[in-house]
XYZ file of N, CA and C in Angstrom:
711
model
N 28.017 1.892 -4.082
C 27.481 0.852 -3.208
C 26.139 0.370 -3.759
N 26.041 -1.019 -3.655
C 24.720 -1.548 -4.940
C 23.624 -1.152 -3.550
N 22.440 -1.685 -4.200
C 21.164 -1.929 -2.967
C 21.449 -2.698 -1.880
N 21.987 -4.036 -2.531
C 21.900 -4.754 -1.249
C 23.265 -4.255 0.135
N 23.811 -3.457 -0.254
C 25.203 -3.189 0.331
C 24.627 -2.040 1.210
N 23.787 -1.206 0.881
C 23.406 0.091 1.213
C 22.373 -1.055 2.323
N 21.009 -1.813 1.813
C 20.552 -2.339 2.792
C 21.532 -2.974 4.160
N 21.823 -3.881 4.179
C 23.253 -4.429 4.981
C 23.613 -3.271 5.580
N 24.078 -2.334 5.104
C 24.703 -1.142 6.244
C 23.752 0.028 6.971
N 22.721 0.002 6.130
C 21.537 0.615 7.053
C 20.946 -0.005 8.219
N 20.939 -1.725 7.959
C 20.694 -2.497 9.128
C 21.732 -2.468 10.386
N 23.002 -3.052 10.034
C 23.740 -2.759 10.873
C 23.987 -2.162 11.747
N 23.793 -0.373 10.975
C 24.129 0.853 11.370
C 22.764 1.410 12.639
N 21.583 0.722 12.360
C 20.684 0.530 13.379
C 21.051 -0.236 14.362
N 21.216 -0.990 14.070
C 21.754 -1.668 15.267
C 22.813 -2.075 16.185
N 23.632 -0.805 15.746
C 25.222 -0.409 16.497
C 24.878 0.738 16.857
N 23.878 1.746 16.641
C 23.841 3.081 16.764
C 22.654 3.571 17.576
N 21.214 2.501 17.657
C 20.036 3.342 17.757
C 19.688 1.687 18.853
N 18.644 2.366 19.796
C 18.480 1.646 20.760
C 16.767 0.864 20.565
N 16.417 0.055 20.806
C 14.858 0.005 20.500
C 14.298 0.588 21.447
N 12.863 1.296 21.454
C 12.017 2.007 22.520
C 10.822 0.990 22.813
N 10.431 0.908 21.627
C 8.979 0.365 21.862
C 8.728 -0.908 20.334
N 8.218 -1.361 20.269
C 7.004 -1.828 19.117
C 6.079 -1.494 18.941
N 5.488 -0.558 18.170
C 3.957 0.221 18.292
C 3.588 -0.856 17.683
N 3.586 -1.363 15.899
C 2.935 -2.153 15.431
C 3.828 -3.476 14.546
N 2.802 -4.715 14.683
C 3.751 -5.792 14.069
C 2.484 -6.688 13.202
N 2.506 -7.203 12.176
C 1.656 -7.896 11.488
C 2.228 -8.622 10.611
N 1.508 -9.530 9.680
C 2.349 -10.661 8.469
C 3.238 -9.906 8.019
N 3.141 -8.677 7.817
C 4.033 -7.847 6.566
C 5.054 -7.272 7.089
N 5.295 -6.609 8.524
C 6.594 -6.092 8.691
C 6.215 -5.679 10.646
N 6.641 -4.617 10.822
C 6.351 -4.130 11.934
C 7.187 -2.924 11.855
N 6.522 -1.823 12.999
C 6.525 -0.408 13.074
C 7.139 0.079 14.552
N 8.542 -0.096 15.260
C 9.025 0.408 16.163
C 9.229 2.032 16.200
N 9.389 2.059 17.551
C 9.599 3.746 18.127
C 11.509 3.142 18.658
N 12.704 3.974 18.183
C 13.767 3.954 17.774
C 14.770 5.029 19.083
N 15.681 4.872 19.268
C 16.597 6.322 19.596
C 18.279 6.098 19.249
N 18.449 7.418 18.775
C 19.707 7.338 18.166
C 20.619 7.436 19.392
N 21.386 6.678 20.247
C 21.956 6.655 21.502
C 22.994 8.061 21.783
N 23.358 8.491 20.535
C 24.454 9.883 20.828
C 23.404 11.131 20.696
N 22.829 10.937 20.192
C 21.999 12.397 20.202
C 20.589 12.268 20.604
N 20.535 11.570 21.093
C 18.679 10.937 21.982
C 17.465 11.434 21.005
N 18.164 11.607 20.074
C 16.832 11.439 18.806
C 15.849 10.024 18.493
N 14.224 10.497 18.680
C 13.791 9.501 18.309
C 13.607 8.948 16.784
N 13.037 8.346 16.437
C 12.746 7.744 15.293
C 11.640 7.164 14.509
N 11.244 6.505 13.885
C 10.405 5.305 13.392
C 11.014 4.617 12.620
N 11.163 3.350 12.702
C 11.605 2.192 11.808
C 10.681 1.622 11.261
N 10.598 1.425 9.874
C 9.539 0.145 9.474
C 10.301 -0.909 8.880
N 9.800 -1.637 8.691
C 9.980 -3.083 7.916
C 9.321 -3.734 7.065
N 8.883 -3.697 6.101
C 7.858 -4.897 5.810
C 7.895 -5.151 4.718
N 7.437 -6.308 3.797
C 7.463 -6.395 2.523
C 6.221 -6.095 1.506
N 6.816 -6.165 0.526
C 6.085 -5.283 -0.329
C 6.729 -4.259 -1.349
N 5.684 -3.512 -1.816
C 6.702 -1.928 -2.369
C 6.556 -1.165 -1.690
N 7.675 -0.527 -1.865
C 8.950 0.441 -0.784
C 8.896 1.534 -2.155
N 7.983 1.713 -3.260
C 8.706 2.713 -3.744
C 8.867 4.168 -4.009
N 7.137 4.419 -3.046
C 6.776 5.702 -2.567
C 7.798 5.776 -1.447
N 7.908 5.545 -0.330
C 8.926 5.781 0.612
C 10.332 6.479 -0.407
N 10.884 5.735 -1.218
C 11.843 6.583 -1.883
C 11.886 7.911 -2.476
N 10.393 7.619 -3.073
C 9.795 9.059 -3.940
C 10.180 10.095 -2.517
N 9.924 9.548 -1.088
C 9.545 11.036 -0.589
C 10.227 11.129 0.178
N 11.457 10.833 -0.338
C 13.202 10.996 0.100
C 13.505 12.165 0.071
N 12.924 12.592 -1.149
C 13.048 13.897 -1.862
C 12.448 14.975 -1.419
N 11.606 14.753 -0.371
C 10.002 15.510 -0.314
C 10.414 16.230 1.796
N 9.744 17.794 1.222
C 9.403 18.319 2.263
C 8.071 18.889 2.807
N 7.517 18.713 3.628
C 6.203 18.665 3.952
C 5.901 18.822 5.149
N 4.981 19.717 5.487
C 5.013 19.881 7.114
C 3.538 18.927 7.585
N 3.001 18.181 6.543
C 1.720 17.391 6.940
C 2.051 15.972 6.250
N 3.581 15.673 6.358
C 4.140 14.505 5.866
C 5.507 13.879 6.993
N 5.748 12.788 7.330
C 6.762 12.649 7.708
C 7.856 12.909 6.597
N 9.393 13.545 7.342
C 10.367 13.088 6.717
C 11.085 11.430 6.698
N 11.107 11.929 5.225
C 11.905 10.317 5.402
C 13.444 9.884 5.453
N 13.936 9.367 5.758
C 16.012 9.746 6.128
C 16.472 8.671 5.106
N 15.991 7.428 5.283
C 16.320 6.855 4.373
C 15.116 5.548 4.088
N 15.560 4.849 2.666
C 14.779 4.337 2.332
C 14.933 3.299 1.352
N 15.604 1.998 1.791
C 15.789 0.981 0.704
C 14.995 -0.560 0.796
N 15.320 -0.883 -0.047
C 15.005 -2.300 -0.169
C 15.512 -3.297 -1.301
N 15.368 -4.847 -0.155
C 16.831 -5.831 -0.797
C 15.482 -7.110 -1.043
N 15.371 -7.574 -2.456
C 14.644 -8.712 -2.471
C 13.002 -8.783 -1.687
N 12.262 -7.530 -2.062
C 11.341 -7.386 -1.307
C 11.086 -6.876 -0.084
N 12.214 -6.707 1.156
C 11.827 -6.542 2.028
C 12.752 -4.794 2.332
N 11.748 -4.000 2.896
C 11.755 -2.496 2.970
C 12.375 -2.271 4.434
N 13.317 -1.829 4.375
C 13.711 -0.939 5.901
C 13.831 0.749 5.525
N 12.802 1.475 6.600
C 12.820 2.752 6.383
C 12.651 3.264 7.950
N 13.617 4.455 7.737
C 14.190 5.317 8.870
C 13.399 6.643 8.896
N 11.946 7.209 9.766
C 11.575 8.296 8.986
C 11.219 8.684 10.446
N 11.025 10.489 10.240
C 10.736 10.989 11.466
C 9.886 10.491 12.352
N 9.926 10.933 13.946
C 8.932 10.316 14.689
C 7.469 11.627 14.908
N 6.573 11.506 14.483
C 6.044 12.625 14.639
C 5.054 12.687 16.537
N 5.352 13.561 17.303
C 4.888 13.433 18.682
C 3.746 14.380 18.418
N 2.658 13.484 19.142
C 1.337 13.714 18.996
C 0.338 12.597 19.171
N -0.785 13.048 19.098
C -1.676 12.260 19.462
C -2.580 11.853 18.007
N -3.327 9.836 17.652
C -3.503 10.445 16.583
C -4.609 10.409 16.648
N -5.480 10.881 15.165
C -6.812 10.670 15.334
C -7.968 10.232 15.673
N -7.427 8.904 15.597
C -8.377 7.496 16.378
C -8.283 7.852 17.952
N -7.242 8.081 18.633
C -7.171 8.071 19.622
C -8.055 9.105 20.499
N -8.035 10.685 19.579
C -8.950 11.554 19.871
C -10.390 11.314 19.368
N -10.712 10.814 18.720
C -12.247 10.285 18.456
C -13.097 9.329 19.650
N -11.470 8.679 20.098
C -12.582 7.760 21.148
C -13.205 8.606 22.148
N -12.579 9.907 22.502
C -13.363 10.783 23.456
C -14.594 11.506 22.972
N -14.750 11.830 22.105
C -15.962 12.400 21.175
C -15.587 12.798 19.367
N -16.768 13.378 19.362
C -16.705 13.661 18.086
C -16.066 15.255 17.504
N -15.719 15.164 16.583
C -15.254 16.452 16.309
C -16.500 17.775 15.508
N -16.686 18.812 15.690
C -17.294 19.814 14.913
C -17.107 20.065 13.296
N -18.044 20.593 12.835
C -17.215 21.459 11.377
C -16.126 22.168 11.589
N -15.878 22.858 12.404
C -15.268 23.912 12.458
C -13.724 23.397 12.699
N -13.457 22.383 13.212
C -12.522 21.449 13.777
C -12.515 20.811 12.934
N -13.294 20.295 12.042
C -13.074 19.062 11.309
C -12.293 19.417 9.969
N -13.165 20.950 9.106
C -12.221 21.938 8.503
C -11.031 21.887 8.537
N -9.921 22.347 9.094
C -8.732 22.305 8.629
C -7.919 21.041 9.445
N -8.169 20.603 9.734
C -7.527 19.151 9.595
C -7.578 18.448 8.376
N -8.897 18.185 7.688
C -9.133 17.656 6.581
C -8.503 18.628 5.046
N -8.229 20.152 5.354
C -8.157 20.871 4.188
C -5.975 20.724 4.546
N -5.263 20.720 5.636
C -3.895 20.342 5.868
C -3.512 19.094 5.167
N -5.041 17.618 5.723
C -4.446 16.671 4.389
C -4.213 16.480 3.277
N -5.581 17.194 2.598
C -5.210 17.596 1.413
C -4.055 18.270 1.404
N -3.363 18.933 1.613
C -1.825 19.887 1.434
C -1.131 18.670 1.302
N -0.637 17.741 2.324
C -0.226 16.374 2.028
C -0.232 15.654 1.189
N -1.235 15.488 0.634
C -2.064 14.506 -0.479
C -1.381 15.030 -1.940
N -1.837 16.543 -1.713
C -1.472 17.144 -2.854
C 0.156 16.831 -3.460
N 1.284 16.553 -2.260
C 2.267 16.692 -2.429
C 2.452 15.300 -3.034
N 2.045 14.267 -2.223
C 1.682 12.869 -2.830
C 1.470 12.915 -4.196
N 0.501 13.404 -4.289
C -0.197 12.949 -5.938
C 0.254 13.352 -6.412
N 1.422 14.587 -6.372
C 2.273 14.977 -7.607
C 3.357 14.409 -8.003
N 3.420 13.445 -7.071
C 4.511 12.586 -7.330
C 3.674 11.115 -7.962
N 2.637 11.452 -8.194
C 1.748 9.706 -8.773
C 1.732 8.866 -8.016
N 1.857 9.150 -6.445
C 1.670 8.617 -5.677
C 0.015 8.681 -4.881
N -0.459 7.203 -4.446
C -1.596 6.889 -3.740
C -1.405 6.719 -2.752
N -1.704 7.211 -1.285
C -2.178 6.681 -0.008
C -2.992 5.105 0.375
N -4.131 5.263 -0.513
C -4.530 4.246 -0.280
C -4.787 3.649 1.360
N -4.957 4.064 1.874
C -4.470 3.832 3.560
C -5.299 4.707 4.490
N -5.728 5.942 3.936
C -6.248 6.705 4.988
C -6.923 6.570 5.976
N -6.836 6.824 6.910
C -8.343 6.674 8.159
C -7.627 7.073 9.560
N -8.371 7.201 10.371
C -8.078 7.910 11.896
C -6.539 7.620 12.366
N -6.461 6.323 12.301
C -5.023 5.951 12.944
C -3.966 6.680 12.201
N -3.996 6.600 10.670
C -2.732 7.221 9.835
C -2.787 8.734 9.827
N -3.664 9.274 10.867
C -3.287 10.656 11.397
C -2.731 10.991 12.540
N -1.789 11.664 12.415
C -1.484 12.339 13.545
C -1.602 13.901 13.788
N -1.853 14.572 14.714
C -2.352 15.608 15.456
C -0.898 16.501 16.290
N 0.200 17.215 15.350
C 1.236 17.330 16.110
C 0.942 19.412 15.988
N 0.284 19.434 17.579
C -0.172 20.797 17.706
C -1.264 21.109 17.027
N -1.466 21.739 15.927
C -1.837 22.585 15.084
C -2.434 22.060 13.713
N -0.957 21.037 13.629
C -0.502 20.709 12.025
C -1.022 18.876 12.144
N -1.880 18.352 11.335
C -1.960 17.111 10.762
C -0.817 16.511 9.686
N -0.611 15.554 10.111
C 0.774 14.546 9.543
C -0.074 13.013 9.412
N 0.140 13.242 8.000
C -0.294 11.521 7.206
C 0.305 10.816 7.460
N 0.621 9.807 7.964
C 1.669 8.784 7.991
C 1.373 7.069 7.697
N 2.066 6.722 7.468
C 2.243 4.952 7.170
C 1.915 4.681 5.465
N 3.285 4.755 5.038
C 2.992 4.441 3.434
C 3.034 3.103 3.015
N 3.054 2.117 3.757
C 3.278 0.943 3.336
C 2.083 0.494 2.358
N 0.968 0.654 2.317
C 0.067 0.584 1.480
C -0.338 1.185 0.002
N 0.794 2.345 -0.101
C 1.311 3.017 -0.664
C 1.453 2.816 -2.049
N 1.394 3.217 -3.747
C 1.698 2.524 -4.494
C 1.916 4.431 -5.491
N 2.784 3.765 -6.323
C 2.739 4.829 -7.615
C 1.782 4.075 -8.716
N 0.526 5.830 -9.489
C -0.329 5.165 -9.919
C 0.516 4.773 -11.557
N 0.233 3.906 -12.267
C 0.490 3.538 -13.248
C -0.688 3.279 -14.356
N -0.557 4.563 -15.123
C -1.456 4.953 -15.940
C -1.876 3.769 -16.997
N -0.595 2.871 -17.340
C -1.371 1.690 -18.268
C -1.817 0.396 -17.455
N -1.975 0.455 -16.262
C -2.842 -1.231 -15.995
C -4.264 -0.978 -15.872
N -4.938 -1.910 -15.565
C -6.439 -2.013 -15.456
C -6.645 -2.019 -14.307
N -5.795 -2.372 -13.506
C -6.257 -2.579 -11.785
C -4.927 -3.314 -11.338
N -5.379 -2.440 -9.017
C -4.094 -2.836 -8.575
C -3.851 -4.313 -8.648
N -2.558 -4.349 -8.464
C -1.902 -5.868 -8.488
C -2.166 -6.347 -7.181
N -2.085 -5.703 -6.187
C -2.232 -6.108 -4.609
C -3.453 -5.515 -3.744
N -4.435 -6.070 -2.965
C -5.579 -5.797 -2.852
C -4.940 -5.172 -1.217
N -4.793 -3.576 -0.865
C -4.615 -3.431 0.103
C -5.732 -2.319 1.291
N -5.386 -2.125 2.389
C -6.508 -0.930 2.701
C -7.084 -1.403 3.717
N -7.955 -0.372 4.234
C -8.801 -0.957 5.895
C -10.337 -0.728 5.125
N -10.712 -2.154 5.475
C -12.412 -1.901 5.026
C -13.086 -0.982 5.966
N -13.794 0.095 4.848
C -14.938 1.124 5.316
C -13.870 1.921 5.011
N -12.732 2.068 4.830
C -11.940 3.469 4.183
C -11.824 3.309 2.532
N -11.842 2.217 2.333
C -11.046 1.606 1.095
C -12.107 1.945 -0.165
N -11.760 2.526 -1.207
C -12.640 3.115 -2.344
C -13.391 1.299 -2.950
N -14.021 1.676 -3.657
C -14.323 0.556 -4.161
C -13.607 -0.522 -5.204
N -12.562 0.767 -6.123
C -11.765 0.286 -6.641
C -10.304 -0.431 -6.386
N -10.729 -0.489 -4.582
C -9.386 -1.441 -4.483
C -9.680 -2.523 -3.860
N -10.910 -2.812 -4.590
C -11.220 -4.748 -4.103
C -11.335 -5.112 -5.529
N -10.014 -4.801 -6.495
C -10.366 -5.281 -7.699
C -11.061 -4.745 -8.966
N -11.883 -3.585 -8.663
C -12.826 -2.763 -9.679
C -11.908 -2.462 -10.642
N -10.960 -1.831 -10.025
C -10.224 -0.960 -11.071
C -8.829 -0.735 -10.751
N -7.976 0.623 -11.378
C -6.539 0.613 -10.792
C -6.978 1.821 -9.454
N -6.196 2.003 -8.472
C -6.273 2.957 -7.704
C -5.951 4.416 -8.164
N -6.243 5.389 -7.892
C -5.691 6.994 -8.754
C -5.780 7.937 -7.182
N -5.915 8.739 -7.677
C -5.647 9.901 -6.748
C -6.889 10.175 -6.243
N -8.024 10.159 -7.005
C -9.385 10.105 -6.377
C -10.057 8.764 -5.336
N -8.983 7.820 -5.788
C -9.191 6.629 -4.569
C -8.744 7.590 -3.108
N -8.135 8.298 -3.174
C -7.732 8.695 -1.468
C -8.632 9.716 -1.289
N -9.506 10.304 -2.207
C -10.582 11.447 -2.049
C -11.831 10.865 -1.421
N -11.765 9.638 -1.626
C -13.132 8.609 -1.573
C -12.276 8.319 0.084
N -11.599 7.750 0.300
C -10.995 7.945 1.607
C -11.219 9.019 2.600
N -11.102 9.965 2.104
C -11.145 11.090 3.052
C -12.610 11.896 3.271
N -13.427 11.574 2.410
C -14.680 11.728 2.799
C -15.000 10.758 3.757
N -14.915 9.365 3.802
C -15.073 8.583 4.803
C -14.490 9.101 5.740
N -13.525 9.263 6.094
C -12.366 9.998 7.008
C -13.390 11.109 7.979
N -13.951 11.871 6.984
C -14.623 13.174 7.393
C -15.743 13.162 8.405
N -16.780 11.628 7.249
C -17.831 11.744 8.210
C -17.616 11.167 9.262
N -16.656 10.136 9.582
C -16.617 9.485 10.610
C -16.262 10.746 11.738
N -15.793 11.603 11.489
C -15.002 12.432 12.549
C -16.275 13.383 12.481
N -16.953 13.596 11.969
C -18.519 14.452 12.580
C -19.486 13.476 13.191
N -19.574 12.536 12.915
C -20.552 11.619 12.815
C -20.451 10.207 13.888
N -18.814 9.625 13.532
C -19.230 8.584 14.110
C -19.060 7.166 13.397
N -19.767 7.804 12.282
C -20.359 6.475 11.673
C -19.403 6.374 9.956
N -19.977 5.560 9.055
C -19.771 5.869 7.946
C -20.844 6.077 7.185
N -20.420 6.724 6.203
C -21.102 8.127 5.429
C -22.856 6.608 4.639
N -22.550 5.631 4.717
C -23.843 5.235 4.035
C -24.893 4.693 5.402
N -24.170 4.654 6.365
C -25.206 4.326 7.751
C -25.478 6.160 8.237
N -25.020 6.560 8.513
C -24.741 8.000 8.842
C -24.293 9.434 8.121
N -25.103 10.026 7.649
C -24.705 11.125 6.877
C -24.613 12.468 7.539
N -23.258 12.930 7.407
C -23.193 14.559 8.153
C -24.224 14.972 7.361
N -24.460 16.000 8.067
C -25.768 17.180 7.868
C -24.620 17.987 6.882
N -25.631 19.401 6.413
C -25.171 20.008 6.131
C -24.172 20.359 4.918
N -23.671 21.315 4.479
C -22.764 21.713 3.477
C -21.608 20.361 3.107
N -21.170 20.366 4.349
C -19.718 18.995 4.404
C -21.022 18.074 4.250
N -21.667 17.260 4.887
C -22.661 16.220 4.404
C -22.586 15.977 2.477
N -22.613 17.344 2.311
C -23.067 17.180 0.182
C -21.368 17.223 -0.030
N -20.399 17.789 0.606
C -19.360 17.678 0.307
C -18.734 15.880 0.448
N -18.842 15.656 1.342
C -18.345 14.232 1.339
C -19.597 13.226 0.759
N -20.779 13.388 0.484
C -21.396 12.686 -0.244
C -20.661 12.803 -1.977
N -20.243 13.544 -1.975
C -19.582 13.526 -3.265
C -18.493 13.058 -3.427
N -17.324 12.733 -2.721
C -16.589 12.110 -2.298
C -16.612 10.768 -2.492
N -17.424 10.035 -1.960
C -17.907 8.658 -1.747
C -18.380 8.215 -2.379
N -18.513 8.683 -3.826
C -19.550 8.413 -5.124
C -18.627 7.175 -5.234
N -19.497 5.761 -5.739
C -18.766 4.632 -5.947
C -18.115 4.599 -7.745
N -18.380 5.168 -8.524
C -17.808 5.784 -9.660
C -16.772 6.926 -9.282
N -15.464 6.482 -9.683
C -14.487 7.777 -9.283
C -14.598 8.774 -10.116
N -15.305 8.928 -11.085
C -15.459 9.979 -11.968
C -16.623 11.025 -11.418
N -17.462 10.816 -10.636
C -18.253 11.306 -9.912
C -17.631 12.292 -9.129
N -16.487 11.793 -8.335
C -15.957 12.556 -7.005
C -15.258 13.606 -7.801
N -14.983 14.519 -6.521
C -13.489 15.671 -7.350
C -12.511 15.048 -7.691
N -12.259 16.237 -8.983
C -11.213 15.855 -9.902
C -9.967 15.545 -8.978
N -9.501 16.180 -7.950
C -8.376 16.450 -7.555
C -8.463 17.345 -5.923
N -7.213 16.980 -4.663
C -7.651 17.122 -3.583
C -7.915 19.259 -3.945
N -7.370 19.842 -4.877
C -7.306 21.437 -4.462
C -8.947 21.254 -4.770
N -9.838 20.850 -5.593
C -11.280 21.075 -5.977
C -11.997 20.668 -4.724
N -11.690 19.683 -3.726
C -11.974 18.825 -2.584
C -11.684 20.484 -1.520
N -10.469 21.199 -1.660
C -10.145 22.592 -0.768
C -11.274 23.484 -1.055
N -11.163 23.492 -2.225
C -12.193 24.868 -2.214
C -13.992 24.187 -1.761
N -14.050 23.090 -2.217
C -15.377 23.543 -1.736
C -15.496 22.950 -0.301
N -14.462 22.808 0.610
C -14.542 23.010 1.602
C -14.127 23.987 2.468
């Protein structure tokens, strides 16, 4: 069965089989429903949107307890339909609006993404995306989610082709500087960090303390500055 045949019957098959719940999110590029499979009252997530779809495939393959699963994952002429777990929980943004979080709290949430990340980047895959909302909080365990921003890094260009990301998360190198790498989502997640001690971002507001020099290093606008890699980002946190 080619792509477009497999697309066509994945659509279909949604929509003979699975009921809509909700629309969480919709924008130029696609939109993000909450799903149920009508015989077995399983929920879901559907996305849509255009663009590349080709991390979503990479992590077809992929098991991860600080990652959604993904069920399936194609795309016909640009445009991406993907079927991936629903993770229940609350996410980060949502718990920030009540206060701020501690070190002690802030610790392994941030050292679980990395576990995530790690699994990512071994596949040459970028996030690119990080920040409060693309967390979720299910118990215990932190779950990255929303790859649409998503890209595999490609060691011979000079810089990304598509300028994507939420300003004040977004490294510097993805307004054009350079190509994105794996240390673009390190520069992410220090932002990530201080905001969740702090509040603020790390150049109006600097955590105190040990994490303060930890995510100041992070945020270095030269990616060669920051850690090599998220396990160097573990240990010295």
């Amino acid at each position: 069965m080619g792509v477009s045949s497999i697309y066509n019957w994945l659509s279909d098959a949604i929509r003979g089989e699975y009921d809509s719940l909700q629309l969480l999110k919709e924008s130029s590029r696609g939109s993000v429903s909450l799903i149920r499979h009508r015989s077995s009252g399983r929920r879901f997530i559907l996305r849509r949107f255009t663009g590349n779809g080709e991390v979503y495939r990479q992590l077809l393959r992929c098991t991860c307890r600080h990652l959604p699963t993904i069920y399936e994952a194609v795309e016909q002429e640009g445009e991406n339909l993907v079927l991936e777990e629903f993770i229940q929980g609350d996410t980060l943004g949502f718990l920030l609006e009540g206060s701020l979080l501690s070190p002690q709290e802030t610790r392994p949430i941030v050292a679980q993404l990395c576990q995530g990340l790690w699994v990512l980047h071994s596949m040459a895959a970028v996030h690119r995306d990080i920040k409060p909302e693309n967390v979720i909080l299910r118990g215990n365990d932190a779950v990255l989610i929303d790859f649409d921003a998503a890209r595999l890094h490609k060691p011979e260009a000079e810089a990304d082709t598509q300028i994507l990301g939420t300003t004040g998360f977004a490294a510097p190198e993805q307004y054009g500087l350079g190509q994105s790498d794996t240390r673009t989502d390190i520069y992410s997640l220090g932002v990530l960090m201080n905001v969740m001690l702090t509040g603020q971002h790390p150049s109006k507001k600097l955590a105190e303390g040990r994490l303060g020099r930890v995510i100041q290093r992070c945020t270095q606008v030269n990616p060669a500055q920051r850690y090599k890699d998220v396990l160097h980002l573990m240990e010295a946190l």
